[in-house]
Short mmCIF file of C-alpha atoms in Angstrom, two decimals:
data_model
loop_
_atom_site.label_atom_id
_atom_site.label_comp_id
_atom_site.label_asym_id
_atom_site.label_seq_id
_atom_site.Cartn_x
_atom_site.Cartn_y
_atom_site.Cartn_z
CA MET A 1 -46.46 29.90 -4.43
CA ASN A 2 -43.13 29.27 -6.63
CA ILE A 3 -42.76 26.18 -8.52
CA THR A 4 -39.69 27.06 -10.09
CA ALA A 5 -38.58 27.76 -6.41
CA LEU A 6 -39.52 25.03 -4.72
CA VAL A 7 -37.95 22.86 -7.12
CA GLY A 8 -35.40 24.95 -7.02
CA LEU A 9 -34.83 23.97 -3.45
CA GLY A 10 -35.61 20.08 -3.92
CA LEU A 11 -32.56 20.18 -6.44
CA VAL A 12 -30.15 22.47 -4.37
CA ALA A 13 -31.13 19.87 -0.98
CA ALA A 14 -30.39 16.72 -3.14
CA VAL A 15 -27.26 18.10 -3.95
CA LEU A 16 -25.86 19.04 -0.92
CA SER A 17 -27.31 15.61 0.49
CA VAL A 18 -24.91 13.30 -2.14
CA ILE A 19 -21.61 16.27 -0.76
CA LEU A 20 -22.67 15.25 2.33
CA ARG A 21 -23.09 12.25 2.21
CA GLN A 22 -19.43 11.63 1.10
CA TYR A 23 -18.07 13.37 4.38
CA LYS A 24 -20.49 12.64 6.78
CA GLN A 25 -22.87 9.79 6.04
CA GLU A 26 -25.30 10.91 9.50
CA PHE A 27 -25.43 15.06 7.69
CA GLY A 28 -27.36 13.72 4.56
CA LEU A 29 -30.27 12.90 6.13
CA TYR A 30 -30.80 16.57 7.28
CA ILE A 31 -31.03 18.48 4.26
CA PRO A 32 -33.49 16.77 2.62
CA LEU A 33 -35.67 16.90 5.82
CA ALA A 34 -35.58 20.49 6.35
CA ALA A 35 -36.10 20.84 2.44
CA GLY A 36 -39.21 18.91 2.89
CA VAL A 37 -40.21 19.75 5.91
CA ILE A 38 -39.61 24.21 4.53
CA ILE A 39 -41.94 22.22 0.63
CA LEU A 40 -44.67 21.35 2.81
CA ALA A 41 -44.69 24.72 4.93
CA VAL A 42 -44.83 26.42 1.68
CA VAL A 43 -47.42 24.30 -0.21
CA ILE A 44 -49.71 24.45 2.97
CA THR A 45 -49.45 28.06 3.37
CA ALA A 46 -50.27 28.50 -0.48
CA MET A 47 -53.36 26.37 -0.30
CA ARG A 48 -54.89 27.80 2.34
CA PRO A 49 -56.83 30.41 -0.50
CA ALA A 50 -58.04 26.32 -2.23
CA LEU A 51 -58.88 25.50 1.09
CA ASP A 52 -61.01 28.23 1.70
CA ALA A 53 -62.89 27.70 -1.40
CA VAL A 54 -63.63 24.33 -1.34
CA LYS A 55 -65.06 25.59 2.31
CA ASN A 56 -67.42 28.02 0.86
CA LEU A 57 -68.59 26.28 -2.13
CA MET A 58 -69.32 23.41 -0.31
CA ASP A 59 -71.79 26.13 1.97
CA ALA A 60 -72.77 27.50 -0.89
CA VAL A 61 -74.44 23.66 -2.06
CA GLY A 62 -75.98 22.78 1.59
CA MET A 63 -73.34 19.85 1.77
CA ASN A 64 -72.66 19.01 6.03
CA ASN A 65 -69.84 20.52 6.66
CA ILE A 66 -68.19 16.50 8.09
CA TYR A 67 -67.89 15.23 4.76
CA GLY A 68 -64.94 18.05 3.65
CA GLN A 69 -63.27 18.18 6.00
CA THR A 70 -62.40 14.68 6.47
CA LEU A 71 -60.78 14.40 2.97
CA LEU A 72 -59.11 17.13 4.52
CA LYS A 73 -58.02 15.31 7.03
CA ALA A 74 -56.81 12.20 5.10
CA LEU A 75 -55.20 14.46 2.53
CA ALA A 76 -53.07 15.55 5.08
CA VAL A 77 -52.39 11.61 6.72
CA CYS A 78 -51.34 11.34 2.79
CA TYR A 79 -48.58 13.93 2.89
CA LEU A 80 -47.24 14.02 6.43
CA THR A 81 -47.20 10.18 6.00
CA GLN A 82 -45.28 10.22 2.45
CA LEU A 83 -43.38 12.77 4.29
CA ALA A 84 -41.99 10.56 6.57
CA THR A 85 -42.16 7.53 4.42
CA ASP A 86 -39.59 9.24 2.12
CA ALA A 87 -37.56 10.85 4.66
CA CYS A 88 -36.93 7.67 6.35
CA LYS A 89 -36.18 5.62 3.08
CA ASP A 90 -33.65 8.41 2.02
CA ALA A 91 -32.13 7.26 6.06
CA GLY A 92 -32.31 3.80 5.02
CA GLU A 93 -35.57 2.88 7.42
CA THR A 94 -37.53 0.80 5.54
CA ALA A 95 -39.04 -1.44 8.09
CA ILE A 96 -39.36 1.82 10.25
CA ALA A 97 -41.32 3.48 6.23
CA GLY A 98 -43.81 0.49 6.21
CA LYS A 99 -44.79 0.69 9.83
CA LEU A 100 -45.71 4.47 9.21
CA GLU A 101 -47.61 3.90 5.35
CA LEU A 102 -49.25 1.31 7.35
CA SER A 103 -50.28 3.82 10.16
CA GLY A 104 -51.07 6.27 7.85
CA LYS A 105 -53.56 3.75 6.03
CA ILE A 106 -55.59 2.86 9.10
CA ALA A 107 -55.74 6.80 10.24
CA ILE A 108 -57.36 7.04 7.44
CA VAL A 109 -59.92 4.48 8.10
CA ILE A 110 -60.47 5.44 11.19
CA LEU A 111 -60.83 9.05 10.41
CA SER A 112 -64.27 7.74 7.58
CA LEU A 113 -65.17 5.99 10.47
CA PRO A 114 -68.84 8.70 11.31
CA LEU A 115 -68.83 8.79 7.51
CA PHE A 116 -69.84 5.44 6.92
CA SER A 117 -72.07 5.98 10.23
CA ASN A 118 -74.01 8.78 8.27
CA LEU A 119 -73.82 6.20 5.71
CA THR A 120 -75.05 3.14 6.77
CA GLY A 121 -78.08 5.16 8.72
CA LEU A 122 -78.24 7.11 5.19
CA ILE A 123 -79.11 3.40 2.89
CA THR A 124 -81.49 2.38 6.28
CA GLY A 125 -83.64 5.07 5.79
CA LEU A 126 -83.81 4.32 2.80
CA ILE A 127 -84.25 0.46 2.47
CA ASN A 128 -87.00 0.37 5.61
CA ASN A 129 -89.26 3.54 4.06
#
């Protein structure tokens, strides 16, 4: 992943967005949204080796895969929610952005429920023994 290219893309998109908003307000939203999707796609592609390394480490330690999968899903929810809320804020829709943030938080709680269930079972087993 070339961070310099990503930063350049972000800056060019910001400048183009500002220029386009002077002429057509609605077109000024599409540039940052497209740039955000492109940057996210590049970052996700670059993260693949790191995710594989984390999975290999968890397998080597003998850790249950549910913990790692839940963590990665929660990270994905965070990143996607942040991208969507930033796009809404750029469009001036702060109310929708707030609702998206809330839905992202609730999604993370729902994702973590199996972990809480495992943890409760472990604690109950320790107390009973």
